[in-house]
mmCIF file of C-alpha atoms and ligand atoms in Angstrom:
data_model
loop_
_atom_site.group_PDB
_atom_site.id
_atom_site.type_symbol
_atom_site.label_atom_id
_atom_site.label_comp_id
_atom_site.label_asym_id
_atom_site.label_seq_id
_atom_site.Cartn_x
_atom_site.Cartn_y
_atom_site.Cartn_z
ATOM 1 C CA MET A 334 0.000 0.000 0.000
ATOM 2 C CA ASN A 335 1.327 3.416 -0.885
ATOM 3 C CA GLU A 336 2.587 5.606 1.977
ATOM 4 C CA LEU A 337 3.012 8.659 -0.236
ATOM 5 C CA PRO A 338 0.266 9.931 -2.562
ATOM 6 C CA THR A 339 0.413 8.146 -5.938
ATOM 7 C CA ARG A 340 1.438 11.446 -7.555
ATOM 8 C CA GLU A 341 2.428 15.007 -6.636
ATOM 9 C CA ILE A 342 -0.424 17.259 -5.603
ATOM 10 C CA SER A 343 -0.407 20.040 -8.182
ATOM 11 C CA ALA A 344 -0.159 23.786 -7.617
ATOM 12 C CA GLU A 345 -3.714 24.103 -9.038
ATOM 13 C CA GLU A 346 -5.035 21.601 -6.490
ATOM 14 C CA ILE A 347 -3.329 23.414 -3.611
ATOM 15 C CA ASP A 348 -4.739 26.676 -4.917
ATOM 16 C CA ALA A 349 -8.245 25.152 -5.089
ATOM 17 C CA TYR A 350 -8.018 24.140 -1.426
ATOM 18 C CA GLN A 351 -6.735 27.557 -0.377
ATOM 19 C CA THR A 352 -9.232 29.549 -2.478
ATOM 20 C CA ASP A 353 -12.357 27.394 -2.412
ATOM 21 C CA GLY A 354 -11.820 25.598 0.915
ATOM 22 C CA ILE A 355 -12.438 22.298 -0.903
ATOM 23 C CA VAL A 356 -10.440 20.238 -3.387
ATOM 24 C CA TYR A 357 -11.215 16.921 -5.035
ATOM 25 C CA LEU A 358 -8.192 14.615 -5.460
ATOM 26 C CA ARG A 359 -8.523 11.628 -7.726
ATOM 27 C CA GLY A 360 -6.791 8.300 -7.069
ATOM 28 C CA LEU A 361 -4.133 9.250 -4.498
ATOM 29 C CA PHE A 362 -4.777 6.052 -2.500
ATOM 30 C CA ASP A 363 -4.058 2.784 -4.276
ATOM 31 C CA PRO A 364 -6.763 0.060 -4.442
ATOM 32 C CA ASP A 365 -5.127 -1.931 -1.628
ATOM 33 C CA TRP A 366 -6.004 0.892 0.775
ATOM 34 C CA VAL A 367 -9.615 0.673 -0.316
ATOM 35 C CA ASP A 368 -9.724 -3.083 0.397
ATOM 36 C CA PHE A 369 -7.839 -2.609 3.668
ATOM 37 C CA MET A 370 -10.220 0.092 4.908
ATOM 38 C CA ARG A 371 -13.326 -1.774 3.739
ATOM 39 C CA ASN A 372 -12.173 -4.605 6.018
ATOM 40 C CA ALA A 373 -11.497 -2.085 8.776
ATOM 41 C CA ALA A 374 -15.059 -0.788 8.374
ATOM 42 C CA GLU A 375 -16.434 -4.264 9.060
ATOM 43 C CA GLU A 376 -14.163 -4.639 12.114
ATOM 44 C CA CYS A 377 -15.387 -1.312 13.491
ATOM 45 C CA LEU A 378 -19.068 -1.912 12.699
ATOM 46 C CA ALA A 379 -18.773 -5.201 14.614
ATOM 47 C CA ALA A 380 -17.080 -3.530 17.598
ATOM 48 C CA PRO A 381 -18.320 0.052 17.877
ATOM 49 C CA GLY A 382 -16.728 2.397 20.417
ATOM 50 C CA HIS A 383 -18.615 4.217 23.155
ATOM 51 C CA GLN A 384 -18.894 7.332 20.941
ATOM 52 C CA ALA A 385 -20.486 5.388 18.048
ATOM 53 C CA LYS A 386 -23.900 6.567 16.878
ATOM 54 C CA ASP A 387 -26.532 5.612 14.368
ATOM 55 C CA LEU A 388 -27.553 9.051 13.153
ATOM 56 C CA ALA A 389 -30.462 7.590 11.161
ATOM 57 C CA LYS A 390 -32.058 5.864 14.155
ATOM 58 C CA SER A 391 -31.736 8.973 16.285
ATOM 59 C CA GLN A 392 -33.792 10.823 13.628
ATOM 60 C CA LYS A 393 -36.251 7.901 13.397
ATOM 61 C CA ASP A 394 -35.235 7.293 9.793
ATOM 62 C CA PRO A 395 -34.905 3.882 8.177
ATOM 63 C CA GLY A 396 -31.466 2.612 7.213
ATOM 64 C CA ARG A 397 -28.278 3.292 9.113
ATOM 65 C CA PHE A 398 -25.906 6.265 9.211
ATOM 66 C CA PHE A 399 -23.039 4.937 11.290
ATOM 67 C CA ALA A 400 -20.624 7.414 12.809
ATOM 68 C CA ASP A 401 -17.768 6.604 15.147
ATOM 69 C CA THR A 402 -14.765 8.688 16.196
ATOM 70 C CA TYR A 403 -11.217 8.262 17.522
ATOM 71 C CA VAL A 404 -11.267 4.795 16.033
ATOM 72 C CA TRP A 405 -7.492 4.787 15.501
ATOM 73 C CA THR A 406 -7.000 4.707 19.262
ATOM 74 C CA ARG A 407 -8.453 1.184 19.493
ATOM 75 C CA ASN A 408 -8.408 -0.365 16.005
ATOM 76 C CA GLU A 409 -4.999 -1.347 14.581
ATOM 77 C CA SER A 410 -6.118 -1.013 10.941
ATOM 78 C CA CYS A 411 -7.328 2.553 11.454
ATOM 79 C CA LYS A 412 -4.137 3.355 13.360
ATOM 80 C CA HIS A 413 -2.111 1.984 10.452
ATOM 81 C CA PHE A 414 -4.110 4.206 8.080
ATOM 82 C CA VAL A 415 -3.532 7.313 10.224
ATOM 83 C CA TYR A 416 0.226 6.742 10.459
ATOM 84 C CA HIS A 417 1.042 5.129 7.106
ATOM 85 C CA SER A 418 -1.506 6.148 4.474
ATOM 86 C CA PRO A 419 -1.079 9.187 2.221
ATOM 87 C CA ALA A 420 -3.752 11.088 4.216
ATOM 88 C CA ALA A 421 -1.367 13.050 6.486
ATOM 89 C CA LYS A 422 0.815 13.997 3.515
ATOM 90 C CA ILE A 423 -2.221 15.133 1.544
ATOM 91 C CA ALA A 424 -3.430 17.301 4.444
ATOM 92 C CA LYS A 425 0.059 18.791 4.842
ATOM 93 C CA ALA A 426 0.304 19.591 1.141
ATOM 94 C CA ALA A 427 -3.185 21.124 0.933
ATOM 95 C CA MET A 428 -2.678 23.305 4.006
ATOM 96 C CA GLN A 429 0.946 24.136 3.042
ATOM 97 C CA VAL A 430 2.211 23.591 6.577
ATOM 98 C CA ALA A 431 5.409 22.208 8.080
ATOM 99 C CA LYS A 432 3.717 19.423 10.094
ATOM 100 C CA VAL A 433 0.355 17.811 10.771
ATOM 101 C CA ASN A 434 -1.184 16.222 13.852
ATOM 102 C CA ILE A 435 -4.061 13.777 13.781
ATOM 103 C CA PHE A 436 -7.017 15.460 15.471
ATOM 104 C CA PHE A 437 -9.385 12.503 15.096
ATOM 105 C CA ASP A 438 -10.615 9.944 12.604
ATOM 106 C CA GLN A 439 -14.238 9.010 11.904
ATOM 107 C CA TRP A 440 -16.411 6.541 10.060
ATOM 108 C CA LEU A 441 -19.303 8.102 8.160
ATOM 109 C CA ILE A 442 -21.209 5.216 6.600
ATOM 110 C CA LYS A 443 -24.594 5.771 4.974
ATOM 111 C CA GLU A 444 -26.058 2.356 4.351
ATOM 112 C CA PRO A 445 -28.417 1.669 1.391
ATOM 113 C CA GLY A 446 -31.769 3.411 1.642
ATOM 114 C CA THR A 447 -30.833 5.807 4.466
ATOM 115 C CA PRO A 448 -32.666 9.098 3.798
ATOM 116 C CA THR A 449 -30.867 10.956 6.618
ATOM 117 C CA ARG A 450 -29.363 14.217 5.404
ATOM 118 C CA THR A 451 -26.116 15.538 6.785
ATOM 119 C CA PRO A 452 -27.247 19.028 7.823
ATOM 120 C CA TRP A 453 -25.489 22.147 6.529
ATOM 121 C CA HIS A 454 -22.702 23.001 8.953
ATOM 122 C CA HIS A 455 -19.063 23.816 9.245
ATOM 123 C CA ASP A 456 -16.784 21.805 11.484
ATOM 124 C CA LEU A 457 -14.791 24.162 13.699
ATOM 125 C CA PRO A 458 -17.644 25.267 16.006
ATOM 126 C CA TYR A 459 -18.030 21.607 17.086
ATOM 127 C CA TRP A 460 -14.414 21.222 18.106
ATOM 128 C CA PRO A 461 -12.132 22.395 20.922
ATOM 129 C CA VAL A 462 -9.444 23.550 18.479
ATOM 130 C CA ASN A 463 -8.939 26.726 16.518
ATOM 131 C CA GLY A 464 -6.758 27.948 13.682
ATOM 132 C CA ASP A 465 -6.642 28.227 9.918
ATOM 133 C CA HIS A 466 -4.726 24.957 9.576
ATOM 134 C CA ILE A 467 -7.483 22.463 10.298
ATOM 135 C CA CYS A 468 -8.822 20.238 7.551
ATOM 136 C CA THR A 469 -10.545 16.955 6.770
ATOM 137 C CA VAL A 470 -9.511 14.266 4.295
ATOM 138 C CA TRP A 471 -12.743 12.466 3.259
ATOM 139 C CA LEU A 472 -11.835 9.148 1.599
ATOM 140 C CA ALA A 473 -14.403 7.349 -0.551
ATOM 141 C CA LEU A 474 -14.509 3.563 -0.118
ATOM 142 C CA ASP A 475 -17.429 3.146 -2.566
ATOM 143 C CA PRO A 476 -18.386 4.928 -5.760
ATOM 144 C CA VAL A 477 -19.944 8.179 -4.518
ATOM 145 C CA THR A 478 -22.771 9.873 -6.400
ATOM 146 C CA ILE A 479 -25.296 12.601 -5.755
ATOM 147 C CA GLU A 480 -27.895 9.843 -5.278
ATOM 148 C CA ASN A 481 -25.952 8.018 -2.549
ATOM 149 C CA GLY A 482 -24.821 10.971 -0.469
ATOM 150 C CA SER A 483 -22.010 12.919 -2.126
ATOM 151 C CA VAL A 484 -21.097 15.818 0.171
ATOM 152 C CA GLU A 485 -21.856 19.286 -1.174
ATOM 153 C CA TYR A 486 -19.538 22.188 -0.267
ATOM 154 C CA ILE A 487 -19.975 25.958 -0.578
ATOM 155 C CA LYS A 488 -16.917 27.296 -2.304
ATOM 156 C CA GLY A 489 -15.145 30.099 -0.472
ATOM 157 C CA SER A 490 -17.318 29.808 2.666
ATOM 158 C CA HIS A 491 -14.184 29.230 4.779
ATOM 159 C CA ARG A 492 -13.326 32.879 4.102
ATOM 160 C CA TRP A 493 -16.725 34.360 5.039
ATOM 161 C CA GLY A 494 -15.324 35.320 8.455
ATOM 162 C CA LYS A 495 -18.303 33.621 10.084
ATOM 163 C CA ARG A 496 -18.766 30.913 12.699
ATOM 164 C CA TYR A 497 -22.177 29.307 12.895
ATOM 165 C CA LEU A 498 -23.659 27.431 15.824
ATOM 166 C CA ALA A 499 -22.946 23.720 15.635
ATOM 167 C CA GLN A 500 -26.082 21.869 14.625
ATOM 168 C CA SER A 501 -26.739 18.459 16.123
ATOM 169 C CA PHE A 502 -26.811 15.654 13.515
ATOM 170 C CA THR A 503 -29.384 13.945 15.725
ATOM 171 C CA GLY A 504 -31.778 16.916 15.670
ATOM 172 C CA ASP A 505 -31.536 17.963 19.365
ATOM 173 C CA ASP A 506 -30.199 21.251 20.759
ATOM 174 C CA ARG A 507 -27.172 19.904 22.608
ATOM 175 C CA TYR A 508 -24.770 22.550 21.248
ATOM 176 C CA LYS A 509 -25.028 25.881 23.011
ATOM 177 C CA GLU A 510 -22.745 28.770 22.168
ATOM 178 C CA ASP A 511 -23.343 32.438 21.451
ATOM 179 C CA LEU A 512 -23.238 32.028 17.674
ATOM 180 C CA PRO A 513 -25.819 32.575 14.909
ATOM 181 C CA PRO A 514 -27.459 29.519 13.320
ATOM 182 C CA VAL A 515 -26.374 28.348 9.875
ATOM 183 C CA PRO A 516 -28.415 30.412 7.394
ATOM 184 C CA ASP A 517 -31.002 28.783 5.117
ATOM 185 C CA ILE A 518 -28.499 27.615 2.500
ATOM 186 C CA ASP A 519 -31.135 26.096 0.215
ATOM 187 C CA ALA A 520 -32.884 29.480 0.017
ATOM 188 C CA MET A 521 -29.565 31.074 -1.032
ATOM 189 C CA ARG A 522 -28.703 28.622 -3.805
ATOM 190 C CA ASP A 523 -28.726 31.238 -6.567
ATOM 191 C CA GLU A 524 -26.187 33.407 -4.755
ATOM 192 C CA LEU A 525 -23.664 30.716 -3.861
ATOM 193 C CA GLU A 526 -21.217 28.497 -5.700
ATOM 194 C CA PHE A 527 -21.334 24.814 -4.788
ATOM 195 C CA ALA A 528 -18.958 21.900 -5.357
ATOM 196 C CA GLN A 529 -20.093 18.275 -5.313
ATOM 197 C CA PHE A 530 -18.166 15.322 -6.725
ATOM 198 C CA GLU A 531 -18.824 11.925 -8.237
ATOM 199 C CA MET A 532 -15.986 9.928 -6.719
ATOM 200 C CA ALA A 533 -14.403 6.530 -7.266
ATOM 201 C CA PRO A 534 -13.148 4.385 -4.376
ATOM 202 C CA GLY A 535 -9.696 5.699 -3.449
ATOM 203 C CA ASP A 536 -10.551 9.303 -4.374
ATOM 204 C CA CYS A 537 -10.658 11.882 -1.617
ATOM 205 C CA THR A 538 -11.628 15.442 -0.920
ATOM 206 C CA VAL A 539 -9.963 17.862 1.464
ATOM 207 C CA HIS A 540 -12.079 20.540 3.096
ATOM 208 C CA HIS A 541 -11.199 23.398 5.440
ATOM 209 C CA GLY A 542 -12.617 23.443 8.977
ATOM 210 C CA LEU A 543 -14.796 26.457 8.152
ATOM 211 C CA THR A 544 -16.087 25.337 4.738
ATOM 212 C CA VAL A 545 -19.868 25.004 4.947
ATOM 213 C CA HIS A 546 -21.070 21.604 3.739
ATOM 214 C CA GLY A 547 -23.959 19.153 3.921
ATOM 215 C CA ALA A 548 -24.971 15.924 2.192
ATOM 216 C CA PRO A 549 -28.086 14.193 0.898
ATOM 217 C CA GLY A 550 -29.187 10.800 2.141
ATOM 218 C CA ASN A 551 -28.387 7.561 0.370
ATOM 219 C CA ALA A 552 -31.309 6.793 -1.923
ATOM 220 C CA THR A 553 -29.591 3.850 -3.625
ATOM 221 C CA GLY A 554 -29.206 0.133 -2.974
ATOM 222 C CA GLY A 555 -25.421 0.464 -2.494
ATOM 223 C CA ARG A 556 -23.370 1.562 0.491
ATOM 224 C CA ARG A 557 -21.626 4.920 0.920
ATOM 225 C CA ARG A 558 -18.683 4.236 3.163
ATOM 226 C CA ALA A 559 -16.301 7.075 3.984
ATOM 227 C CA PHE A 560 -13.280 7.085 6.264
ATOM 228 C CA VAL A 561 -12.561 10.597 7.367
ATOM 229 C CA THR A 562 -9.412 11.931 9.031
ATOM 230 C CA ARG A 563 -9.245 15.367 10.635
ATOM 231 C CA TRP A 564 -5.845 17.050 10.617
ATOM 232 C CA ALA A 565 -4.368 20.061 12.378
ATOM 233 C CA GLY A 566 -1.333 21.998 11.158
ATOM 234 C CA ASP A 567 1.101 24.640 12.385
ATOM 235 C CA ASP A 568 -1.257 27.268 13.807
ATOM 236 C CA ALA A 569 -3.823 24.948 15.483
ATOM 237 C CA VAL A 570 -4.379 25.600 19.205
ATOM 238 C CA TYR A 571 -6.520 24.086 21.957
ATOM 239 C CA TYR A 572 -9.760 26.062 22.294
ATOM 240 C CA PRO A 573 -12.007 24.398 24.901
ATOM 241 C CA ARG A 574 -15.589 25.654 25.427
ATOM 242 C CA PRO A 575 -18.601 24.148 27.186
ATOM 243 C CA ASN A 576 -21.439 22.440 25.248
ATOM 244 C CA ILE A 577 -19.448 21.331 22.209
ATOM 245 C CA MET A 578 -18.661 17.890 20.783
ATOM 246 C CA PRO A 579 -17.143 15.686 23.503
ATOM 247 C CA GLN A 580 -13.696 14.353 22.660
ATOM 248 C CA LEU A 581 -12.374 10.946 23.639
ATOM 249 C CA ALA A 582 -10.551 12.462 26.621
ATOM 250 C CA GLU A 583 -9.530 15.828 28.015
ATOM 251 C CA PRO A 584 -6.187 16.747 26.491
ATOM 252 C CA ASP A 585 -3.533 17.685 28.987
ATOM 253 C CA LEU A 586 -3.092 21.192 27.567
ATOM 254 C CA PRO A 587 -3.781 24.765 28.672
ATOM 255 C CA ALA A 588 -6.205 26.760 26.510
ATOM 256 C CA GLY A 589 -4.362 28.449 23.649
ATOM 257 C CA ALA A 590 -1.520 25.901 23.578
ATOM 258 C CA PRO A 591 -0.323 24.244 20.357
ATOM 259 C CA ILE A 592 -2.252 20.996 20.183
ATOM 260 C CA THR A 593 0.490 18.355 20.263
ATOM 261 C CA CYS A 594 -0.347 15.828 23.026
ATOM 262 C CA ASP A 595 -1.031 12.082 23.404
ATOM 263 C CA LEU A 596 -4.607 12.522 22.162
ATOM 264 C CA TRP A 597 -3.562 14.596 19.117
ATOM 265 C CA PRO A 598 -0.020 13.456 18.195
ATOM 266 C CA GLN A 599 2.092 14.761 15.349
ATOM 267 C CA VAL A 600 1.992 12.202 12.530
ATOM 268 C CA TRP A 601 3.880 13.824 9.674
ATOM 269 C CA PRO A 602 6.725 14.373 9.367
ATOM 270 C CA THR A 603 7.363 11.536 11.801
ATOM 271 C CA PRO A 604 8.596 13.316 14.939
HETATM 272 O O1 AKG B 408 -20.167 12.248 5.010
HETATM 273 C C1 AKG B 408 -21.067 13.025 5.320
HETATM 274 O O2 AKG B 408 -22.255 12.826 5.050
HETATM 275 C C2 AKG B 408 -20.733 14.289 6.080
HETATM 276 C C3 AKG B 408 -19.307 14.659 6.024
HETATM 277 C C4 AKG B 408 -18.945 15.735 6.976
HETATM 278 O O3 AKG B 408 -19.765 16.416 7.531
HETATM 279 C C5 AKG B 408 -17.529 15.946 7.246
HETATM 280 O O4 AKG B 408 -16.699 15.187 6.740
HETATM 281 O O5 AKG B 408 -17.195 16.907 7.982
#
């Protein structure tokens, strides 16, 4: 399995990430990674962690939208992916930083016939970290189409200078912070520029922590399995607040400190 991306990430691709807050990268993971992570998905579905959720059931929808986080801390395959796949190098190249730390990894699996939408949101308000150098590598393990839940991104929204209140994927009001709600994106469609990709297994996207995005349900008979890794670069700092997404553990860091710690170790370059 390839440890480095199968090719150089081009200047145009880096520019797309920096300008649009989203870039689509074709075929940087070889097919062995896809097989390896499909097996890892089955291991993790069979042994979910205490943070695992079925986001469909919690909205009383049919199907299953399986989400689980910090999987690398207990599953050897996911740990191998975090440390040895091209993901860290891709995040480093997109963000143009000197080093990257793993923030957390996540399964986002929309099983066949799961109508559950991923609501419009951006990621940073959920998380106890802050900085410009925070991104997600979203790896497709199945062919991804608009019909089965391809994520839609609003180009340039990472530079709006806005932070919107985190919106619970399970429909409750657990997140409380003095922030405005996400505006009615669907009512603003004519004014905005969107990006949405038909992806092959082994393709990935990289999105910025403030890029607004959402996704349709999976209306097909096939699975939409994604393995997602969240990365933090040079300027990322610990930014704890009450009523946000719980992490696996409290990091042993003062507020405002660079985030390197046991929970969020530097992965690349290997320290
Ligand atoms: O896969 C999805 O449906 C949502 C993806 C997402 O919200 C994310 O990767 O931050």
